[in-house]
XYZ file of C-alpha atoms in Angstrom:
101
model
C -3.880 -4.122 -5.981
C -4.938 -0.200 -6.550
C -8.743 0.365 -6.969
C -8.988 3.770 -8.638
C -12.375 5.396 -8.857
C -13.473 7.708 -11.629
C -12.186 11.285 -11.064
C -9.403 10.444 -8.996
C -6.803 11.268 -11.506
C -6.237 14.456 -13.511
C -5.127 12.663 -16.835
C -3.722 9.384 -18.079
C -1.370 7.594 -15.623
C 0.732 4.294 -15.945
C 0.993 2.657 -12.665
C 3.740 -0.013 -11.934
C 3.998 -1.943 -8.630
C 6.754 -4.309 -7.341
C 7.860 -6.045 -4.136
C 11.450 -5.023 -3.474
C 13.470 -8.002 -2.030
C 13.066 -7.589 2.035
C 12.583 -9.763 5.013
C 9.268 -7.697 5.344
C 6.569 -7.313 2.734
C 7.164 -3.861 1.171
C 5.301 -2.625 -1.892
C 6.623 0.264 -4.081
C 4.084 1.768 -6.488
C 5.225 4.515 -9.271
C 2.839 6.728 -11.262
C 4.424 7.742 -14.678
C 7.693 6.840 -13.423
C 7.318 8.771 -10.130
C 7.092 7.445 -6.569
C 4.631 10.421 -5.841
C 1.277 11.299 -6.874
C -1.639 13.063 -5.033
C -5.043 11.687 -5.868
C -8.111 14.026 -6.506
C -10.168 11.315 -4.792
C -9.106 8.563 -2.291
C -8.258 5.293 -3.691
C -7.992 1.774 -2.210
C -4.899 -0.131 -1.914
C -5.091 -3.994 -1.174
C -2.030 -5.890 -0.293
C -2.008 -9.712 -0.256
C 0.048 -11.047 2.565
C -0.325 -14.810 1.818
C 3.347 -15.370 1.330
C 3.828 -14.313 5.026
C 4.372 -16.817 7.670
C 1.297 -18.271 9.489
C 2.550 -16.804 12.704
C 1.080 -13.349 12.162
C -0.022 -10.764 14.606
C -3.629 -10.747 15.744
C -4.277 -7.634 13.428
C -2.437 -6.677 10.189
C -2.310 -3.028 8.964
C -0.626 -1.111 6.076
C 1.976 1.481 6.917
C 3.281 4.190 4.716
C 7.187 4.316 4.214
C 8.875 7.652 3.696
C 12.147 6.939 2.127
C 13.470 10.653 2.517
C 13.279 10.656 6.376
C 13.110 6.909 7.083
C 9.714 7.238 9.196
C 6.459 5.215 8.964
C 2.886 6.351 9.269
C 0.244 3.833 10.392
C -2.629 3.797 7.966
C -4.488 1.088 9.643
C -6.907 -0.880 7.201
C -9.361 -3.624 6.879
C -7.542 -6.898 7.690
C -9.495 -9.714 5.851
C -7.497 -12.579 7.652
C -9.530 -15.474 5.739
C -8.223 -13.766 2.310
C -5.069 -12.865 3.799
C -5.095 -9.383 2.496
C -5.402 -5.817 3.945
C -7.175 -2.791 2.466
C -6.933 0.826 3.224
C -7.631 4.391 1.505
C -4.860 6.371 0.214
C -4.767 10.054 -0.941
C -1.309 9.847 -2.466
C 1.482 7.327 -3.438
C 4.457 6.480 -1.353
C 6.033 3.324 -0.175
C 3.980 0.710 1.798
C 4.584 -2.048 4.041
C 2.495 -4.734 6.181
C 2.918 -4.168 9.937
C 1.129 -5.437 13.147
C -1.876 -3.399 13.908
């Protein structure tokens, strides 16, 4: 889920989210067909990891995936284990995944 506060966008935007087939939980978000968008204000990204195995690490976080140079950036996040979801703030779009924190 992407929670976008008023004033975070400069105009109308259509978002699409999907999980590509992968052994790890990845999330791809596009805005008007592009996988890059800089927000004017921080937005919140929440990823539900209920489909992941029950043998999770003690803490889960969100990482940003850069397809251009195949790197990951740890974003951290609030791991709500009882609800099996993690939330973090974003300043721009990219690809994302769940990783141990």
